[in-house]
Every structure is written in structure tokens, then in C-alpha cells.
CSV table of C-alpha atoms in Angstrom, one decimal:
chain,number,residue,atom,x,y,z
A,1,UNK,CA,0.0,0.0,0.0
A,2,UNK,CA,1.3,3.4,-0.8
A,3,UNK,CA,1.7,5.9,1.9
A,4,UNK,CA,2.8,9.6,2.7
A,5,UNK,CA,4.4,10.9,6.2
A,6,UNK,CA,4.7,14.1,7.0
A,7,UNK,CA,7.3,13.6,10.5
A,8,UNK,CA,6.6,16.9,11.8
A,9,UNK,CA,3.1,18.5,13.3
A,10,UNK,CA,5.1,21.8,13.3
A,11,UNK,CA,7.8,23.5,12.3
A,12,UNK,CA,8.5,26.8,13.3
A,13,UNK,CA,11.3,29.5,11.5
A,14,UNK,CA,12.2,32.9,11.8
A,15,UNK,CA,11.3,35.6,8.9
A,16,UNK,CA,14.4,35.1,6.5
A,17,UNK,CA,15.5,31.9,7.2
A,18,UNK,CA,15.1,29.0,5.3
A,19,UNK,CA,12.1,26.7,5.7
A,20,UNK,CA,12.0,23.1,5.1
A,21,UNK,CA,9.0,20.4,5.7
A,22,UNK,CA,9.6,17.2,5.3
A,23,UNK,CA,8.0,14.7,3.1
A,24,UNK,CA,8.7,11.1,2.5
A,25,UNK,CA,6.6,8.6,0.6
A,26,UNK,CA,6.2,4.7,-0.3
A,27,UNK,CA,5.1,3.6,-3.5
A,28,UNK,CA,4.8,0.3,-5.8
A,29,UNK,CA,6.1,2.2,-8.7
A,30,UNK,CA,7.0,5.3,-10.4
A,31,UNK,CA,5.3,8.2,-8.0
A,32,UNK,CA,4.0,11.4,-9.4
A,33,UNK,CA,4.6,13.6,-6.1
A,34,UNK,CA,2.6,17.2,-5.0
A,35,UNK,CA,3.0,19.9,-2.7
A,36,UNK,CA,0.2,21.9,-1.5
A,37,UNK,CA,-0.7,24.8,0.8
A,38,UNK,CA,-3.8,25.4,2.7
A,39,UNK,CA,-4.7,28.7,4.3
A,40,UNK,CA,-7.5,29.2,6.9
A,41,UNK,CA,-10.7,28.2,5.7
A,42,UNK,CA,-9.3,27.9,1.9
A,43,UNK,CA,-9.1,25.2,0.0
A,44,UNK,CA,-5.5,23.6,-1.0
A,45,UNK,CA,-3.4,25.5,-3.5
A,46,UNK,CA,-1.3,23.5,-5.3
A,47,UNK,CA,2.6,24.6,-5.3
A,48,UNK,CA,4.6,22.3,-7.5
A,49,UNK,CA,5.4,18.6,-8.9
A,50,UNK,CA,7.9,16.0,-9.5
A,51,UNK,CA,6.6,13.8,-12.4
A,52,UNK,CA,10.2,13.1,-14.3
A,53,UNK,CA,13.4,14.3,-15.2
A,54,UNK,CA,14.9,17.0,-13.0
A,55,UNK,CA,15.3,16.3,-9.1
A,56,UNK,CA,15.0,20.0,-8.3
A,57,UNK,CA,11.6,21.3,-8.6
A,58,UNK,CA,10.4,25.0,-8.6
A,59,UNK,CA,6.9,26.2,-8.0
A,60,UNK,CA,5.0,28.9,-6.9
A,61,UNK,CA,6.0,31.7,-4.4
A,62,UNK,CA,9.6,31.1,-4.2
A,63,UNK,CA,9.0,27.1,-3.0
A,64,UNK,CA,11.3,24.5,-4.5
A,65,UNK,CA,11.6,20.6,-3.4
A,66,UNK,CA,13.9,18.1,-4.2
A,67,UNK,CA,12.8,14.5,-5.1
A,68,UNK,CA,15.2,11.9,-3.7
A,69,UNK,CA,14.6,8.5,-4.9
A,70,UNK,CA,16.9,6.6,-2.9
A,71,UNK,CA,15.4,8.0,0.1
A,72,UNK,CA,12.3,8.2,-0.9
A,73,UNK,CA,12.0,11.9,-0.1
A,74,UNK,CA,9.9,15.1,-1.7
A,75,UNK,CA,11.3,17.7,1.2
A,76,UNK,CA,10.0,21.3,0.2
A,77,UNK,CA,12.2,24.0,0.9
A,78,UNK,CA,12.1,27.9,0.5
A,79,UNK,CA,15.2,30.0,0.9
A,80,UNK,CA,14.0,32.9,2.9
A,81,UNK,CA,10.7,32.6,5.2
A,82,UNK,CA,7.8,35.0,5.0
A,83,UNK,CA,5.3,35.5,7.4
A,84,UNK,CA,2.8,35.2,4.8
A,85,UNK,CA,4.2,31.7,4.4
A,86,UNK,CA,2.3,30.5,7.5
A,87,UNK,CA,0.0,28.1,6.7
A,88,UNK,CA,-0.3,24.3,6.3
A,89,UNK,CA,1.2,22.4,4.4
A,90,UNK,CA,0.6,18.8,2.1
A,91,UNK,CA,2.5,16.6,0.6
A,92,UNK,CA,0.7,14.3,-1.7
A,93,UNK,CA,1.4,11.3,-3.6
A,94,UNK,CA,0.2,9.4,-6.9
A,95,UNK,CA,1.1,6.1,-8.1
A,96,UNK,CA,-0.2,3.0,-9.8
A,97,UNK,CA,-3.1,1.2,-7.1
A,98,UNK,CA,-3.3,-2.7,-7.0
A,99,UNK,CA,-7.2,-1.2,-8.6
A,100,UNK,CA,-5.3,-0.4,-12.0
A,101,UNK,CA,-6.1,3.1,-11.4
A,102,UNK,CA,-4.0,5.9,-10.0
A,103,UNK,CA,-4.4,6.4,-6.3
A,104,UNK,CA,-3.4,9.4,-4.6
A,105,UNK,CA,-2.8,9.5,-1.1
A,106,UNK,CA,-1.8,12.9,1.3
A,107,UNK,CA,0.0,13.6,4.0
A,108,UNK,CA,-1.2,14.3,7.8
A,109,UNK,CA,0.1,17.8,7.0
A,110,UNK,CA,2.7,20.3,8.0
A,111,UNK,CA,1.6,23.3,9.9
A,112,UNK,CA,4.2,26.1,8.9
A,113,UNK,CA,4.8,28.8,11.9
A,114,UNK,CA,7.1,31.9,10.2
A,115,UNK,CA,8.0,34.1,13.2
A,116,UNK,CA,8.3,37.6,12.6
B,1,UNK,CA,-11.0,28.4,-16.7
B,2,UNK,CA,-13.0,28.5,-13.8
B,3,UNK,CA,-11.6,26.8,-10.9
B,4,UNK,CA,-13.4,23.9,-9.3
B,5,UNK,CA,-16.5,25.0,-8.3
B,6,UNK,CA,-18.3,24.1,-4.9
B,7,UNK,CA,-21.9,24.7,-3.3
B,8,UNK,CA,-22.8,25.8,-1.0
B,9,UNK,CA,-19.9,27.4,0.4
B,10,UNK,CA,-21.8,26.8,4.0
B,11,UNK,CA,-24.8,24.6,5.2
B,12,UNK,CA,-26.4,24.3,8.5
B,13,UNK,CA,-28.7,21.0,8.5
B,14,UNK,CA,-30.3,19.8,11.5
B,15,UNK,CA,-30.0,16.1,12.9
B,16,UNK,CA,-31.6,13.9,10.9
B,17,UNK,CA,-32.0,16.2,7.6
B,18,UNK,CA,-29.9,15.5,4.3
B,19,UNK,CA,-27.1,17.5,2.8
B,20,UNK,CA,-26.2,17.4,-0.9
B,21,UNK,CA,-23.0,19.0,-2.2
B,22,UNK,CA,-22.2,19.7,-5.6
B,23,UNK,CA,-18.7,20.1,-6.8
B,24,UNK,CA,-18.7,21.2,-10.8
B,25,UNK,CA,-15.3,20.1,-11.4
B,26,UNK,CA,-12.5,22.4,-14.1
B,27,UNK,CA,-13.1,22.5,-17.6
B,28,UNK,CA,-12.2,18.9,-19.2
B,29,UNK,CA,-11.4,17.1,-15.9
B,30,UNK,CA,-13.2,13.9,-15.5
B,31,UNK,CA,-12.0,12.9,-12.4
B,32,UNK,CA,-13.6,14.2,-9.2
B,33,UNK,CA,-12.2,13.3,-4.9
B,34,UNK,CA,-14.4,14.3,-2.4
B,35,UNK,CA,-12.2,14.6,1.2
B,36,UNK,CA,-13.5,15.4,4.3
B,37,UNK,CA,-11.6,17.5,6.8
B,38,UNK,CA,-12.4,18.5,10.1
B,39,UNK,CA,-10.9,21.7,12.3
B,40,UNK,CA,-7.2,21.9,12.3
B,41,UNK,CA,-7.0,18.3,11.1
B,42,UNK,CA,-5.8,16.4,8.0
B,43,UNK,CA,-8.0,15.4,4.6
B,44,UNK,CA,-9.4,12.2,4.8
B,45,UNK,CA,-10.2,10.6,1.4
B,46,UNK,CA,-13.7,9.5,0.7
B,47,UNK,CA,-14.8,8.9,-2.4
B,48,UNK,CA,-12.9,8.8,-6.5
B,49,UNK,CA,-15.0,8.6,-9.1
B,50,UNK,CA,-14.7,9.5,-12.9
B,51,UNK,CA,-18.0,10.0,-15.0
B,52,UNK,CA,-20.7,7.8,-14.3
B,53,UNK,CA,-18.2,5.4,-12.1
B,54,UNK,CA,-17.1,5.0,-8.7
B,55,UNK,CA,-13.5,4.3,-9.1
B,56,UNK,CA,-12.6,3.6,-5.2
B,57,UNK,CA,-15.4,4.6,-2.3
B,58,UNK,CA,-13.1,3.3,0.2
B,59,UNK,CA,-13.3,6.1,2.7
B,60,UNK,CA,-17.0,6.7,2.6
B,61,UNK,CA,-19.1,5.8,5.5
B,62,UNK,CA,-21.0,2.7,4.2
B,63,UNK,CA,-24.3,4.3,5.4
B,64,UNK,CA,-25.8,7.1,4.8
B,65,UNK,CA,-23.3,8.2,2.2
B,66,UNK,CA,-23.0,8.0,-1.4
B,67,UNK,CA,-21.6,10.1,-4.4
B,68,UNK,CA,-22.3,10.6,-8.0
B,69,UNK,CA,-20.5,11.7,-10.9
B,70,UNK,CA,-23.4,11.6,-13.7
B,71,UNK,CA,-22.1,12.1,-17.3
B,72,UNK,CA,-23.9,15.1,-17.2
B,73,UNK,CA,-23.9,17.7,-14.5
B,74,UNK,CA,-22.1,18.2,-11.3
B,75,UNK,CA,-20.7,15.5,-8.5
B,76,UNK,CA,-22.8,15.1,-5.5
B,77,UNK,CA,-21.9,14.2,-2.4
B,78,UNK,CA,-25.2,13.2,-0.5
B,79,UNK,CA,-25.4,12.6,3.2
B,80,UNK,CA,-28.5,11.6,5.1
B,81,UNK,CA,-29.9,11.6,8.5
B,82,UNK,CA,-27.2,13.7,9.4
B,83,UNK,CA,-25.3,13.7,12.3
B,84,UNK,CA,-23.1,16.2,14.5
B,85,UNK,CA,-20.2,13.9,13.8
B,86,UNK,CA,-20.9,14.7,10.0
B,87,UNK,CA,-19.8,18.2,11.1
B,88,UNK,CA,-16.4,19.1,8.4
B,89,UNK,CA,-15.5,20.9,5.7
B,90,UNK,CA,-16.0,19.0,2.3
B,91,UNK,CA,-13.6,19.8,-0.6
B,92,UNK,CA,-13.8,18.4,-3.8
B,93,UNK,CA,-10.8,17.9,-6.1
B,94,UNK,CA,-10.4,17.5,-9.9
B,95,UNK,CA,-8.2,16.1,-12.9
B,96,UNK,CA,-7.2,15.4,-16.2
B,97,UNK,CA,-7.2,11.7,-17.1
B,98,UNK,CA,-3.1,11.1,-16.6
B,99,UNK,CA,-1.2,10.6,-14.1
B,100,UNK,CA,1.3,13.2,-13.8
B,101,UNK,CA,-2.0,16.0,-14.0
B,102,UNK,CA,-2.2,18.0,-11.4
B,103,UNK,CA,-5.4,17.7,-9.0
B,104,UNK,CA,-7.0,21.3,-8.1
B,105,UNK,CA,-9.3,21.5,-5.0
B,106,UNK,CA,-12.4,24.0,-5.0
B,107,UNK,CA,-12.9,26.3,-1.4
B,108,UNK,CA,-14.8,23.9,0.1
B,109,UNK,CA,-18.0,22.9,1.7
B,110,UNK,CA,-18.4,23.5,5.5
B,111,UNK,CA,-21.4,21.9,7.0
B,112,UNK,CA,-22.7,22.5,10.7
B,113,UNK,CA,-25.5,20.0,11.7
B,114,UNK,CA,-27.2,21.3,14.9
């Protein structure tokens, strides 16, 4: 069975430091891999994707991850915090189900604390 | 392209009422997730379905639950005799056919039973 953790509840930075939440995953095969943000009372946003070829991955508001097959890892990083960054955060995964159909399974989510 | 669309935004039922939810999902997806998520918690998965099938229901309630995905028209999420427990928000995701497409949510669905 495929699965998604997300080791950490929290994770708390300063404004201008860099941010990282974790992400690691188990799949059967080849996984397709998402990161997504949810504000208060929002719906999730969807940040950026691994699907093939380059390891490094940029998305949207200055977020970037790095897909590490050998440890099975999707960690999402940014380089510099804002406090507008605080939110929570998903890592998701989609891969080839037992079903013949493409599952996708989330994280427990990330809640992101920036600290002014 | 309209984003995936969900009413209504809010619903207050009373134990024992129904509650429909209708999610129209983006322009040339045919895949539709309903999740359920409740305050400061994670999504749970409830229901995949593509049009006209239910691809994998595993995460629905067996009773008083069910979802549709006609060929024509929106999803629908249906929930009877409701409950406090049934209390969440209920977003509503959709796809392209393909793997590597990108699933968008819609804002969501929060219902109060009282």
C-alpha cells in the first residue's frame, strides 16, 4: 500500500530563514509527487510537482523541493521565510493502485509557523 | 478556466436532515475526490470517481453516504440523517485523465449539523 508521512506536526522559522518540511513517501512504482498549501478556511493551493526528469523542482512563491529517490523523499524548501508563508502544508502522492487506477494518497500535514 | 467550483460554500442542517454537495469540477477534468476535513486536522479521502463510475469509495461511511458523478452535470456528495459527527468541511478535487495531471481543489463545503 502506498503511503505519505509528514514527521513533523510543526515546524517553526524565523522571517528570513530558510524553511524546510519534510515529506517522504512509499510507492509500488513510479510516483508522481505534490506539494500543496492550505490557508485558513481555503481550499489547498497546489505549489509544485515531480513527475520526471529533473530532481529539483520550482513552483510557486519562491517554493522549490527536491525528489530523492533513494530515500524516498519530496522535502519542500524555501530559501528565505515570509510570514505570509504561515499556513499548512501537504504533501501528496500518486502512483499505480493494486485497482489499476491511480491512487493518490496525502499527507497528515505540515503546519508552517514563520515568526516575525 | 473556472476553478473547481463548490456549493454551498456553508450549510447548517439539523439532525436527521440530508445535505447534498455539488462540486462542478474544471473544464475537461473527468475525475472528481471528495475529502472530508475537520478543524485543524488532516483530509481524509472519501470517495474517486470518474463519470458515471465510482473508481474507489473506500473512505465513505458505508451508510448514509454515497456520491455521484453523472455524465452530465455536477458531483454530488449526498449525506443523510445527518449527524453532528458529520460536522467538516468538504472539498472536492479535480483532474485530467493522466497521471502526472495536477489535481485542483475547489474552497470547500463546511457543514454545521445542529
Amino acid at each position: 500500500a502506498q503511503s505519505v508521512a509528514q514527521p513533523e506536526d510543526q515546524v517553526n522559522v524565523a522571517e528570513g530563514n530558510p524553511l524546510t518540511v519534510k515529506c517522504t513517501y512509499s510507492v509500488s512504482g513510479n510516483p508522481y509527487l505534490f506539494w500543496y498549501v492550505q490557508y485558513p478556511n481555503r481550499g489547498l493551493q497546489f505549489l509544485l510537482k515531480y513527475i520526471t526528469g529533473d530532481n529539483l523542482v520550482k513552483g510557486s512563491y519562491g517554493f522549490e523541493a527536491e525528489f530523492n529517490k533513494s530515500q524516498t523523499s519530496f522535502h519542500l524548501k524555501k530559501p528565505s521565510a515570509l510570514v505570509s508563508d504561515s499556513a499548512l502544508y501537504f504533501c501528496a502522492v500518486r502512483a499505480l493502485h493494486s485497482g489499476g487506477y491511480q491512487k493518490v494518497t496525502f499527507g497528515t500535514g505540515t503546519k508552517l509557523q514563520v515568526i516575525p | 478556466n473556472a476553478g473547481v467550483m463548490q456549493n454551498p460554500r456553508h450549510l447548517v442542517r439539523r439532525r436527521g436532515q440530508e445535505a447534498r454537495l455539488r462540486c462542478s469540477p474544471m473544464k475537461g477534468h473527468s475525475h472528481v475526490y471528495w475529502y472530508r476535513q475537520l478543524p485543524e486536522e488532516g483530509l481524509k479521502f472519501m470517495v474517486y470517481l470518474q463519470k458515471e463510475n465510482i473508481i474507489d469509495e473506500s473512505g465513505m461511511p458505508k451508510e448514509r453516504f454515497s456520491a455521484e458523478f453523472p455524465k452530465e452535470g455536477p458531483s454530488i456528495l449526498r449525506i443523510q440523517q445527518v449527524v453532528r459527527g458529520d460536522s467538516a468541511a468538504y472539498f472536492c478535487a479535480s483532474s485530467p485523465p493522466g497521471p502526472g495531471n495536477t489535481i485542483y481543489f475547489g474552497e470547500g463545503s463546511w457543514l454545521t449539523v445542529v
